[in-house]
Coordinates of N, CA and C and ligand atoms in Angstrom, one line a residue:
M100 N -6.9 12.9 6.8 CA -7.6 11.7 6.2 C -9.1 11.8 6.5
L101 N -9.9 11.4 5.5 CA -11.3 11.3 5.6 C -11.6 9.9 6.2
A102 N -12.7 9.7 6.8 CA -13.1 8.4 7.4 C -14.3 7.9 6.6
G103 N -14.3 6.5 6.4 CA -15.4 5.9 5.8 C -15.8 4.7 6.6
E104 N -17.0 4.2 6.5 CA -17.5 3.1 7.2 C -18.6 2.4 6.4
H105 N -18.5 1.0 6.4 CA -19.5 0.3 5.7 C -19.8 -1.0 6.5
Q106 N -21.0 -1.1 7.1 CA -21.4 -2.2 7.9 C -20.3 -2.6 8.9
G107 N -19.7 -1.6 9.6 CA -18.8 -1.8 10.7 C -17.3 -1.9 10.2
V108 N -17.1 -2.0 8.9 CA -15.7 -1.9 8.4 C -15.3 -0.5 8.3
K109 N -14.2 -0.2 9.0 CA -13.7 1.2 9.0 C -12.5 1.4 8.1
Y110 N -12.5 2.5 7.4 CA -11.4 2.8 6.5 C -11.2 4.3 6.4
Y111 N -10.0 4.6 5.9 CA -9.7 6.0 5.6 C -9.6 6.3 4.1
L112 N -9.7 7.5 3.8 CA -9.7 8.0 2.4 C -8.7 9.2 2.3
F113 N -7.9 9.2 1.3 CA -7.1 10.4 1.0 C -8.0 11.5 0.4
P114 N -8.0 12.7 1.0 CA -8.9 13.8 0.5 C -8.6 14.1 -0.9
G115 N -7.4 14.2 -1.4 CA -7.1 14.5 -2.8 C -7.6 13.5 -3.7
L116 N -7.3 12.2 -3.4 CA -7.7 11.1 -4.3 C -9.2 11.0 -4.3
A117 N -9.8 11.2 -3.1 CA -11.3 11.0 -3.0 C -12.0 12.1 -3.9
A118 N -11.4 13.2 -4.1 CA -12.0 14.3 -4.9 C -11.9 14.1 -6.4
L119 N -11.1 13.1 -6.8 CA -10.9 12.9 -8.3 C -12.0 11.9 -8.8
P120 N -12.6 12.2 -10.0 CA -13.5 11.3 -10.6 C -12.8 10.1 -11.2
G121 N -13.6 9.0 -11.3 CA -13.1 7.8 -12.0 C -12.3 6.8 -11.2
V122 N -12.2 7.1 -9.9 CA -11.4 6.2 -9.1 C -12.0 6.0 -7.7
R123 N -11.9 4.8 -7.1 CA -12.3 4.7 -5.7 C -11.2 3.9 -5.0
H124 N -11.1 4.2 -3.7 CA -10.1 3.6 -2.9 C -10.5 3.5 -1.4
G125 N -9.7 2.7 -0.7 CA -10.0 2.6 0.8 C -8.7 2.2 1.4
V126 N -8.3 2.9 2.5 CA -7.2 2.5 3.4 C -7.8 1.8 4.6
F127 N -7.9 0.5 4.5 CA -8.7 -0.2 5.5 C -7.9 -0.3 6.8
T128 N -8.7 -0.3 7.9 CA -8.1 -0.5 9.2 C -8.2 -2.0 9.6
R129 N -8.0 -2.3 10.9 CA -8.2 -3.7 11.3 C -9.6 -3.9 11.9
R130 N -10.4 -2.9 11.8 CA -11.7 -2.9 12.5 C -12.8 -3.3 11.5
G131 N -13.7 -4.2 12.0 CA -14.9 -4.6 11.2 C -14.8 -6.0 10.6
G132 N -13.8 -6.8 11.0 CA -13.7 -8.1 10.4 C -14.0 -9.2 11.4
V133 N -13.7 -10.4 11.0 CA -14.1 -11.6 11.8 C -12.9 -12.4 12.4
S134 N -11.7 -12.0 12.1 CA -10.6 -12.7 12.6 C -10.4 -12.6 14.2
Q135 N -9.8 -13.6 14.8 CA -9.7 -13.6 16.2 C -8.3 -13.5 16.7
G136 N -8.2 -13.2 18.0 CA -6.9 -13.3 18.7 C -5.9 -12.2 18.1
A137 N -4.7 -12.7 17.8 CA -3.7 -11.8 17.3 C -4.1 -11.2 16.0
F138 N -5.0 -11.8 15.3 CA -5.4 -11.3 14.0 C -6.6 -10.5 14.0
A139 N -7.2 -10.2 15.1 CA -8.4 -9.4 15.2 C -8.2 -8.0 14.6
T140 N -9.2 -7.6 13.8 CA -10.3 -8.5 13.3 C -10.3 -8.5 11.8
L141 N -9.8 -7.5 11.1 CA -10.0 -7.4 9.6 C -8.7 -7.8 8.9
N142 N -8.1 -8.9 9.3 CA -6.8 -9.4 8.6 C -7.1 -9.9 7.2
I143 N -6.4 -9.4 6.2 CA -6.6 -9.8 4.9 C -5.5 -10.7 4.3
S144 N -4.6 -11.2 5.1 CA -3.5 -12.0 4.6 C -3.7 -13.5 4.9
F145 N -3.5 -14.3 3.9 CA -3.6 -15.7 4.0 C -2.2 -16.3 4.5
G146 N -1.2 -15.4 4.6 CA 0.1 -15.9 4.9 C 0.6 -15.7 6.3
V147 N -0.2 -15.4 7.2 CA 0.2 -15.2 8.6 C -0.3 -16.2 9.6
G148 N -1.0 -17.2 9.2 CA -1.4 -18.2 10.1 C -2.9 -18.1 10.6
D149 N -3.6 -17.1 10.0 CA -5.0 -16.9 10.4 C -5.9 -18.0 9.7
D150 N -7.1 -18.1 10.2 CA -8.1 -19.0 9.6 C -8.4 -18.5 8.2
P151 N -8.2 -19.3 7.1 CA -8.5 -18.9 5.8 C -9.9 -18.5 5.6
R152 N -10.9 -19.1 6.3 CA -12.3 -18.8 6.1 C -12.5 -17.3 6.6
A153 N -11.9 -17.0 7.7 CA -12.0 -15.6 8.2 C -11.4 -14.6 7.2
V154 N -10.2 -15.0 6.6 CA -9.6 -14.1 5.7 C -10.5 -13.9 4.5
R155 N -11.1 -14.9 4.0 CA -12.0 -14.8 2.8 C -13.1 -13.9 3.1
E156 N -13.7 -14.1 4.3 CA -14.8 -13.2 4.7 C -14.4 -11.7 4.8
N157 N -13.2 -11.5 5.4 CA -12.7 -10.2 5.5 C -12.5 -9.5 4.2
R158 N -11.9 -10.3 3.2 CA -11.7 -9.7 1.9 C -13.0 -9.4 1.2
R159 N -14.0 -10.3 1.4 CA -15.3 -10.0 0.9 C -15.8 -8.7 1.4
R160 N -15.6 -8.4 2.7 CA -16.1 -7.2 3.3 C -15.4 -6.0 2.7
L161 N -14.1 -6.1 2.4 CA -13.4 -5.0 1.8 C -14.0 -4.7 0.4
A162 N -14.2 -5.7 -0.4 CA -14.7 -5.5 -1.7 C -16.1 -4.9 -1.6
A163 N -16.9 -5.4 -0.7 CA -18.3 -4.9 -0.5 C -18.3 -3.4 -0.1
A164 N -17.4 -3.0 0.7 CA -17.3 -1.7 1.2 C -17.1 -0.7 0.1
L165 N -16.4 -1.1 -1.0 CA -16.1 -0.3 -2.1 C -17.0 -0.6 -3.3
G166 N -17.9 -1.5 -3.1 CA -18.8 -1.8 -4.2 C -18.1 -2.5 -5.4
L167 N -17.1 -3.4 -5.1 CA -16.3 -4.0 -6.1 C -16.7 -5.5 -6.1
A168 N -16.7 -6.1 -7.3 CA -17.0 -7.5 -7.4 C -15.8 -8.4 -7.0
A169 N -14.6 -7.9 -7.2 CA -13.5 -8.7 -6.9 C -12.2 -7.9 -6.5
L170 N -11.4 -8.5 -5.8 CA -10.1 -7.9 -5.5 C -9.0 -8.8 -6.1
Q171 N -7.9 -8.1 -6.4 CA -6.7 -8.9 -6.9 C -5.5 -8.5 -6.1
S172 N -4.9 -9.6 -5.6 CA -3.7 -9.4 -4.8 C -2.6 -10.3 -5.4
A173 N -1.4 -10.2 -4.9 CA -0.3 -11.0 -5.3 C 0.5 -11.4 -4.1
R174 N 1.4 -12.4 -4.3 CA 2.3 -12.7 -3.2 C 3.4 -11.6 -3.2
Q175 N 3.5 -10.9 -2.1 CA 4.4 -9.8 -2.0 C 5.8 -10.3 -1.4
V176 N 6.9 -9.8 -2.0 CA 8.2 -10.4 -1.6 C 9.2 -9.3 -1.4
H177 N 8.8 -8.1 -1.1 CA 9.7 -7.0 -0.9 C 10.7 -6.7 -2.0
G178 N 10.2 -6.9 -3.2 CA 11.0 -6.7 -4.4 C 10.4 -5.5 -5.2
C179 N 10.7 -5.5 -6.5 CA 10.0 -4.5 -7.3 C 9.5 -5.1 -8.7
D180 N 9.1 -6.3 -8.6 CA 8.4 -6.9 -9.8 C 7.0 -6.4 -9.9
A181 N 6.4 -6.4 -11.1 CA 5.1 -5.9 -11.3 C 4.2 -7.0 -11.8
A182 N 2.9 -6.9 -11.5 CA 1.9 -7.7 -12.2 C 0.9 -6.8 -12.8
V183 N 0.6 -6.9 -14.1 CA -0.4 -6.2 -14.7 C -1.7 -7.0 -14.7
V184 N -2.7 -6.5 -14.0 CA -3.9 -7.3 -13.8 C -4.9 -6.9 -14.8
E185 N -5.3 -7.9 -15.6 CA -6.4 -7.6 -16.6 C -7.7 -7.9 -16.0
G186 N -7.8 -8.8 -15.1 CA -9.1 -9.2 -14.5 C -8.9 -10.0 -13.3
P187 N -9.9 -10.3 -12.5 CA -9.7 -11.1 -11.3 C -9.3 -12.5 -11.6
L188 N -8.4 -13.1 -10.8 CA -8.0 -14.5 -11.0 C -9.2 -15.4 -10.6
L189 N -9.2 -16.5 -11.1 CA -10.3 -17.5 -10.7 C -9.9 -18.1 -9.4
P190 N -11.0 -18.5 -8.6 CA -10.7 -19.1 -7.3 C -9.7 -20.2 -7.4
G191 N -8.7 -20.3 -6.6 CA -7.8 -21.4 -6.6 C -6.6 -21.1 -7.4
Q192 N -6.7 -20.2 -8.3 CA -5.6 -19.8 -9.2 C -4.4 -19.2 -8.3
T193 N -3.2 -19.6 -8.6 CA -2.1 -19.1 -7.8 C -1.8 -17.7 -8.1
P194 N -1.7 -16.8 -7.1 CA -1.4 -15.4 -7.5 C 0.1 -15.3 -7.8
E195 N 0.3 -14.3 -8.7 CA 1.7 -14.1 -9.1 C 2.5 -13.4 -7.9
T196 N 3.8 -13.5 -8.0 CA 4.6 -12.7 -7.1 C 4.8 -11.3 -7.6
A197 N 4.5 -10.4 -6.8 CA 4.6 -9.0 -7.3 C 4.5 -8.0 -6.1
D198 N 5.1 -6.9 -6.2 CA 5.0 -5.8 -5.3 C 4.4 -4.6 -5.9
I199 N 4.2 -4.6 -7.2 CA 3.5 -3.5 -7.9 C 2.3 -4.2 -8.7
L200 N 1.1 -3.7 -8.4 CA -0.1 -4.1 -9.1 C -0.6 -3.0 -10.0
I201 N -0.9 -3.2 -11.2 CA -1.4 -2.2 -12.1 C -2.6 -2.7 -12.9
T202 N -3.6 -1.9 -13.1 CA -4.7 -2.3 -14.0 C -5.3 -1.1 -14.7
A203 N -5.7 -1.3 -15.9 CA -6.5 -0.3 -16.6 C -8.0 -0.8 -16.8
R204 N -8.3 -1.9 -16.1 CA -9.7 -2.4 -16.2 C -10.5 -1.9 -15.0
P205 N -11.6 -1.2 -15.4 CA -12.5 -0.7 -14.3 C -13.1 -1.9 -13.5
G206 N -13.3 -1.6 -12.2 CA -14.0 -2.6 -11.3 C -13.1 -3.6 -10.7
V207 N -11.8 -3.6 -11.0 CA -10.8 -4.6 -10.4 C -10.1 -3.8 -9.3
G208 N -10.3 -4.3 -8.1 CA -9.7 -3.7 -6.9 C -8.3 -4.3 -6.7
L209 N -7.3 -3.5 -6.7 CA -5.9 -3.9 -6.4 C -5.7 -3.8 -4.9
L210 N -5.3 -5.0 -4.3 CA -5.2 -5.1 -2.9 C -3.7 -5.3 -2.5
I211 N -3.2 -4.4 -1.6 CA -1.9 -4.6 -1.0 C -2.1 -4.8 0.5
A212 N -1.4 -5.8 1.0 CA -1.4 -6.1 2.4 C -0.2 -5.6 3.1
A213 N -0.4 -5.0 4.3 CA 0.8 -4.5 5.0 C 0.6 -4.5 6.5
A214 N 1.7 -4.5 7.2 CA 1.7 -4.2 8.7 C 3.0 -3.5 9.0
D215 N 3.1 -2.2 8.7 CA 4.2 -1.3 8.8 C 4.7 -0.8 7.5
C216 N 4.7 -1.6 6.5 CA 5.1 -1.2 5.1 C 4.0 -0.2 4.6
Q217 N 4.4 0.7 3.8 CA 3.4 1.5 3.1 C 2.7 0.8 1.9
A218 N 1.5 1.1 1.7 CA 0.9 0.9 0.4 C 0.8 2.3 -0.3
V219 N 1.3 2.4 -1.5 CA 1.3 3.7 -2.2 C 0.4 3.5 -3.4
L220 N -0.6 4.4 -3.5 CA -1.6 4.4 -4.6 C -1.2 5.4 -5.7
L221 N -1.4 5.0 -6.9 CA -1.1 5.9 -8.1 C -2.3 5.8 -9.0
Y222 N -2.7 7.0 -9.5 CA -3.8 7.1 -10.4 C -3.5 8.1 -11.5
D223 N -3.8 7.7 -12.7 CA -3.7 8.6 -13.9 C -5.1 8.9 -14.4
P224 N -5.6 10.1 -14.1 CA -7.0 10.4 -14.5 C -7.1 10.5 -16.0
R225 N -6.1 10.8 -16.7 CA -6.1 11.0 -18.2 C -6.1 9.6 -18.9
R226 N -5.2 8.8 -18.5 CA -5.0 7.5 -19.1 C -5.9 6.4 -18.5
Q227 N -6.5 6.7 -17.4 CA -7.4 5.8 -16.7 C -6.6 4.5 -16.3
V228 N -5.6 4.6 -15.5 CA -4.8 3.5 -15.0 C -4.6 3.7 -13.5
V229 N -4.6 2.6 -12.8 CA -4.3 2.7 -11.3 C -3.2 1.7 -11.0
A230 N -2.5 2.0 -10.0 CA -1.4 1.1 -9.4 C -1.5 1.1 -7.9
N231 N -1.1 0.0 -7.3 CA -1.0 -0.1 -5.9 C 0.4 -0.8 -5.6
V232 N 1.2 -0.1 -4.8 CA 2.6 -0.5 -4.7 C 2.9 -0.9 -3.2
H233 N 3.4 -2.1 -3.0 CA 3.9 -2.5 -1.7 C 5.2 -1.8 -1.4
C234 N 5.3 -0.9 -0.4 CA 6.5 -0.1 -0.3 C 7.0 -0.1 1.1
G235 N 7.7 -1.2 1.4 CA 8.5 -1.3 2.6 C 9.9 -0.7 2.4
W236 N 10.7 -0.8 3.5 CA 12.0 -0.2 3.3 C 12.8 -0.9 2.3
R237 N 12.7 -2.2 2.2 CA 13.4 -3.0 1.3 C 13.0 -2.6 -0.2
N238 N 11.7 -2.4 -0.4 CA 11.3 -2.0 -1.7 C 11.8 -0.6 -2.0
Q239 N 11.9 0.3 -0.9 CA 12.4 1.6 -1.1 C 13.9 1.6 -1.6
V240 N 14.6 0.7 -1.0 CA 16.0 0.5 -1.4 C 16.1 0.2 -2.9
H241 N 15.1 -0.5 -3.4 CA 15.1 -0.8 -4.8 C 14.4 0.3 -5.6
N242 N 14.0 1.4 -5.0 CA 13.2 2.5 -5.6 C 12.0 1.9 -6.3
V243 N 11.2 1.2 -5.6 CA 10.0 0.5 -6.2 C 9.1 1.6 -6.8
L244 N 9.0 2.8 -6.2 CA 8.1 3.8 -6.7 C 8.6 4.3 -8.0
G245 N 9.9 4.6 -8.1 CA 10.4 5.0 -9.4 C 10.1 4.0 -10.5
R246 N 10.2 2.7 -10.1 CA 10.0 1.6 -11.1 C 8.5 1.6 -11.5
A247 N 7.6 1.8 -10.5 CA 6.2 1.8 -10.8 C 5.8 2.9 -11.8
V248 N 6.4 4.1 -11.5 CA 6.1 5.2 -12.4 C 6.7 4.9 -13.8
G249 N 7.8 4.3 -13.9 CA 8.4 3.9 -15.1 C 7.6 3.0 -15.9
L250 N 7.0 2.0 -15.2 CA 6.1 1.0 -15.9 C 4.9 1.7 -16.4
L251 N 4.3 2.6 -15.7 CA 3.1 3.3 -16.1 C 3.5 4.1 -17.4
R252 N 4.7 4.7 -17.4 CA 5.1 5.5 -18.6 C 5.2 4.5 -19.8
T253 N 6.0 3.5 -19.7 CA 6.3 2.6 -20.8 C 5.2 1.7 -21.2
G254 N 4.4 1.2 -20.2 CA 3.4 0.2 -20.5 C 2.0 0.8 -20.8
F255 N 1.8 2.0 -20.3 CA 0.4 2.6 -20.4 C 0.4 4.0 -20.9
D256 N 1.6 4.5 -21.4 CA 1.7 5.8 -22.0 C 1.3 6.9 -21.1
C257 N 1.6 6.7 -19.8 CA 1.3 7.8 -18.8 C 2.4 8.8 -18.8
T258 N 2.0 10.0 -18.5 CA 2.9 11.1 -18.3 C 3.0 11.3 -16.8
P259 N 4.2 11.3 -16.2 CA 4.3 11.4 -14.8 C 3.6 12.6 -14.2
E260 N 3.6 13.7 -15.0 CA 2.9 15.0 -14.5 C 1.4 14.8 -14.3
D261 N 0.8 13.8 -14.9 CA -0.6 13.5 -14.8 C -0.9 12.7 -13.5
L262 N 0.1 12.0 -13.0 CA -0.1 11.0 -11.9 C -0.5 11.7 -10.6
H263 N -1.4 11.1 -9.9 CA -1.6 11.4 -8.5 C -1.2 10.3 -7.6
A264 N -0.5 10.6 -6.5 CA 0.0 9.6 -5.6 C -0.4 9.8 -4.2
A265 N -0.6 8.7 -3.5 CA -1.1 8.7 -2.1 C -0.3 7.7 -1.3
I266 N 0.4 8.2 -0.3 CA 1.3 7.4 0.5 C 0.6 6.9 1.8
G267 N 0.4 5.6 2.0 CA -0.5 5.1 3.0 C 0.2 5.1 4.4
P268 N -0.5 4.6 5.4 CA 0.0 4.5 6.7 C 1.3 3.5 6.7
G269 N 2.2 3.7 7.6 CA 3.4 2.9 7.7 C 4.1 3.4 9.0
L270 N 5.3 2.8 9.1 CA 6.1 3.2 10.3 C 6.5 4.7 10.1
G271 N 6.2 5.5 11.1 CA 6.5 6.9 11.1 C 7.9 7.2 11.5
P272 N 8.4 8.4 11.4 CA 9.7 8.8 11.9 C 9.9 8.6 13.4
C273 N 8.7 8.5 14.1 CA 8.8 8.1 15.5 C 9.2 6.7 15.8
C274 N 9.0 5.8 14.9 CA 9.2 4.4 15.1 C 10.0 3.6 14.1
A275 N 10.4 4.3 13.0 CA 11.2 3.6 11.9 C 12.7 3.6 12.3
E276 N 13.0 2.8 13.3 CA 14.4 2.7 13.8 C 15.1 1.6 13.0
F277 N 16.3 1.9 12.5 CA 17.1 1.0 11.8 C 18.5 1.0 12.5
V278 N 18.7 0.0 13.3 CA 20.0 -0.1 14.0 C 21.2 -0.3 13.1
H279 N 20.9 -1.1 12.0 CA 21.9 -1.5 11.1 C 21.8 -0.8 9.8
Y280 N 21.4 0.5 9.9 CA 21.1 1.2 8.6 C 22.3 1.4 7.7
R281 N 23.5 1.4 8.3 CA 24.7 1.6 7.5 C 24.9 0.4 6.5
R282 N 24.4 -0.7 6.8 CA 24.5 -1.8 5.8 C 23.2 -2.1 5.1
E283 N 22.1 -1.5 5.7 CA 20.7 -1.8 5.0 C 20.4 -0.7 4.0
F284 N 20.8 0.5 4.3 CA 20.4 1.7 3.4 C 21.6 2.2 2.7
P285 N 21.4 2.5 1.4 CA 22.5 3.2 0.7 C 22.8 4.6 1.4
R286 N 24.0 5.1 1.2 CA 24.4 6.3 1.9 C 23.5 7.5 1.6
E287 N 23.0 7.5 0.4 CA 22.2 8.7 0.1 C 20.9 8.8 0.8
Y288 N 20.5 7.6 1.5 CA 19.3 7.6 2.3 C 19.6 8.1 3.8
W289 N 20.8 8.2 4.1 CA 21.1 8.5 5.5 C 20.7 9.8 6.0
D290 N 20.5 10.7 5.0 CA 20.0 12.1 5.3 C 18.5 12.1 5.7
Y291 N 17.9 10.9 5.6 CA 16.5 10.9 6.0 C 16.3 10.6 7.5
Q292 N 17.4 10.6 8.2 CA 17.3 10.4 9.7 C 16.8 11.7 10.3
V293 N 15.8 11.5 11.2 CA 15.3 12.6 12.0 C 16.0 12.7 13.3
R294 N 16.6 11.6 13.8 CA 17.5 11.5 14.9 C 18.3 10.2 14.7
P295 N 19.4 10.1 15.4 CA 20.3 8.9 15.0 C 19.5 7.6 14.9
G296 N 19.5 7.0 13.8 CA 18.9 5.6 13.6 C 17.4 5.7 13.2
Y297 N 16.8 6.8 13.3 CA 15.3 6.9 13.0 C 15.1 7.6 11.7
F298 N 14.3 7.0 10.8 CA 14.2 7.5 9.4 C 12.8 8.0 9.1
D299 N 12.7 9.0 8.3 CA 11.4 9.5 7.8 C 11.2 8.8 6.4
L300 N 10.6 7.6 6.5 CA 10.3 6.8 5.3 C 9.2 7.4 4.4
W301 N 8.3 8.2 5.1 CA 7.3 8.9 4.3 C 7.9 9.9 3.4
R302 N 8.9 10.7 3.9 CA 9.5 11.7 3.1 C 10.3 11.0 1.9
L303 N 10.9 9.9 2.3 CA 11.7 9.2 1.3 C 10.7 8.8 0.1
S304 N 9.6 8.3 0.4 CA 8.6 7.9 -0.6 C 8.2 9.1 -1.5
A305 N 7.9 10.2 -0.8 CA 7.5 11.4 -1.5 C 8.6 11.9 -2.4
D306 N 9.8 11.8 -1.9 CA 11.0 12.3 -2.8 C 11.2 11.3 -3.9
Q307 N 11.0 10.0 -3.7 CA 11.2 9.1 -4.8 C 10.1 9.3 -5.9
L308 N 8.9 9.6 -5.5 CA 7.8 9.9 -6.4 C 8.1 11.2 -7.2
A309 N 8.6 12.2 -6.5 CA 8.9 13.5 -7.1 C 10.0 13.3 -8.1
A310 N 11.0 12.5 -7.7 CA 12.2 12.3 -8.6 C 11.8 11.6 -9.9
A311 N 10.7 10.8 -9.8 CA 10.2 10.1 -10.9 C 9.3 11.0 -11.8
G312 N 9.0 12.2 -11.3 CA 8.3 13.1 -12.2 C 6.9 13.4 -11.7
V313 N 6.4 12.8 -10.6 CA 5.1 13.1 -10.0 C 5.2 14.5 -9.4
P314 N 4.3 15.4 -9.8 CA 4.3 16.8 -9.2 C 4.1 16.7 -7.7
P315 N 4.9 17.5 -6.9 CA 4.8 17.4 -5.5 C 3.4 17.8 -5.0
D316 N 2.7 18.6 -5.7 CA 1.3 19.0 -5.2 C 0.3 17.9 -5.6
H317 N 0.7 16.8 -6.3 CA -0.1 15.6 -6.5 C 0.2 14.5 -5.6
I318 N 1.1 14.7 -4.6 CA 1.5 13.7 -3.7 C 0.9 14.0 -2.3
E319 N 0.1 13.1 -1.8 CA -0.4 13.2 -0.4 C 0.1 12.0 0.4
C320 N 0.1 12.3 1.7 CA 0.7 11.3 2.6 C -0.2 11.2 3.9
A321 N -0.6 9.9 4.2 CA -1.5 9.7 5.3 C -0.9 10.2 6.7
R322 N 0.4 10.1 6.8 CA 1.1 10.5 8.0 C 0.5 9.8 9.3
L323 N 0.1 8.5 9.1 CA -0.4 7.7 10.2 C 0.6 6.6 10.5
C324 N 1.1 6.6 11.7 CA 2.1 5.5 12.1 C 1.5 4.3 12.6
T325 N 1.7 3.2 11.9 CA 1.1 1.9 12.2 C 1.4 1.4 13.6
R326 N 2.7 1.6 14.0 CA 3.1 1.1 15.3 C 2.5 1.9 16.4
C327 N 2.2 3.2 16.2 CA 1.6 4.0 17.2 C 0.1 3.9 17.3
L328 N -0.6 3.3 16.4 CA -2.0 3.2 16.3 C -2.5 1.8 16.4
P329 N -2.4 1.1 17.5 CA -2.8 -0.3 17.6 C -4.3 -0.5 17.4
G330 N -5.1 0.5 17.6 CA -6.6 0.3 17.4 C -6.9 0.2 16.0
D331 N -6.1 0.9 15.1 CA -6.4 1.0 13.7 C -5.6 0.0 12.8
F332 N -4.4 -0.2 13.2 CA -3.5 -0.9 12.3 C -2.7 -2.0 12.9
Y333 N -2.4 -3.0 12.1 CA -1.5 -4.1 12.5 C -0.1 -3.5 12.4
S334 N 0.8 -4.0 13.2 CA 2.2 -3.6 13.2 C 3.1 -4.8 13.5
Y335 N 3.9 -5.1 12.5 CA 4.8 -6.2 12.8 C 5.9 -5.9 13.8
R336 N 6.3 -4.6 13.7 CA 7.3 -4.2 14.7 C 6.8 -4.3 16.1
R337 N 5.5 -3.9 16.3 CA 4.9 -3.9 17.6 C 4.6 -5.3 18.1
D338 N 4.0 -6.1 17.3 CA 3.4 -7.3 17.7 C 4.0 -8.6 17.2
R339 N 4.8 -8.5 16.2 CA 5.4 -9.8 15.5 C 4.3 -10.7 15.0
L340 N 3.7 -11.5 15.9 CA 2.5 -12.3 15.4 C 1.3 -11.4 15.2
T341 N 0.9 -11.1 14.0 CA -0.2 -10.2 13.8 C -0.7 -10.4 12.4
G342 N -1.8 -9.6 12.1 CA -2.4 -9.6 10.8 C -1.8 -8.6 9.8
R343 N -2.5 -8.4 8.7 CA -2.2 -7.4 7.7 C -3.5 -6.6 7.4
H344 N -3.4 -5.3 7.4 CA -4.5 -4.5 6.9 C -4.4 -4.3 5.4
G345 N -5.5 -4.0 4.8 CA -5.5 -3.9 3.3 C -5.7 -2.5 2.8
T346 N -5.1 -2.2 1.7 CA -5.4 -0.9 1.0 C -5.8 -1.3 -0.4
V347 N -6.8 -0.7 -0.9 CA -7.4 -1.0 -2.2 C -7.6 0.2 -3.1
I348 N -7.3 0.1 -4.4 CA -7.6 1.1 -5.4 C -8.2 0.4 -6.6
A349 N -9.2 1.1 -7.2 CA -9.8 0.6 -8.4 C -10.3 1.7 -9.3
L350 N -10.3 1.5 -10.6 CA -11.0 2.4 -11.5 C -12.5 2.1 -11.3
S351 N -13.3 3.1 -11.2 CA -14.8 2.9 -11.1 C -15.3 2.8 -12.5
G352 N -16.5 2.4 -12.6 CA -17.1 2.3 -14.0 C -17.5 0.8 -14.2
D353 N -18.0 0.6 -15.4 CA -18.6 -0.7 -15.7 C -17.4 -1.7 -16.0
P354 N -17.3 -2.8 -15.3 CA -16.2 -3.7 -15.5 C -16.3 -4.4 -16.9
E355 N -17.5 -4.4 -17.5 CA -17.7 -5.1 -18.8 C -17.4 -4.1 -20.0
R356 N -17.1 -2.9 -19.6 CA -17.0 -1.9 -20.7 C -15.9 -2.3 -21.7
Ligands
ZN237 ZN1 5.2 5.7 15.6

């Protein structure tokens, strides 16, 4: 992963995605924000008990780091519903419930919040569409990535072979323990165990993207475990009461185009 920094806000970049024209992104860490205590410092979630003024300032810093006027997020519910974002919501407007955010409008940053779940970025350089997918294990059970690719095909005329995908930080095979996997995961996922009860959820995401038609050489993975990296990332498994780091993708260009 490449590293970026803007006025103390630290983020990572996927090398493949960063090399493509027409798109900008940031895998933000927890460093460079104003939140205190368990939420220190760059928490971007309003739903975890943090001071909303701090969250607003942190979100402003994310947008500023990428040079975006606005970010768009939704209430994430570990499902596979999608929201197509045409422009930023007005202040006070209630965000939709969605785990898949898609936009074809330049300048709109799609924001996914996570603390162990992956954010998976999708970009079609030909059709000029981006998506950001909240991809925790519950979403994976619903094949949320396959659904996201399907929505890009049907809604935006994307060809899966054109898509580029980037799998963000999340629980690694070192820490993704599922004691009750027999009732939580379908049987075909059991092969993703690296040792009894521990799952390679990164490989599962890569395989689900490939099964949806994304070329394997267009799929990159951060391979950063959120639970193992307390300086960089929030982890619900590790800390329970904690914040959420943000991942953002946007089409670059003139938002008024
Ligand atoms: Zn780990």
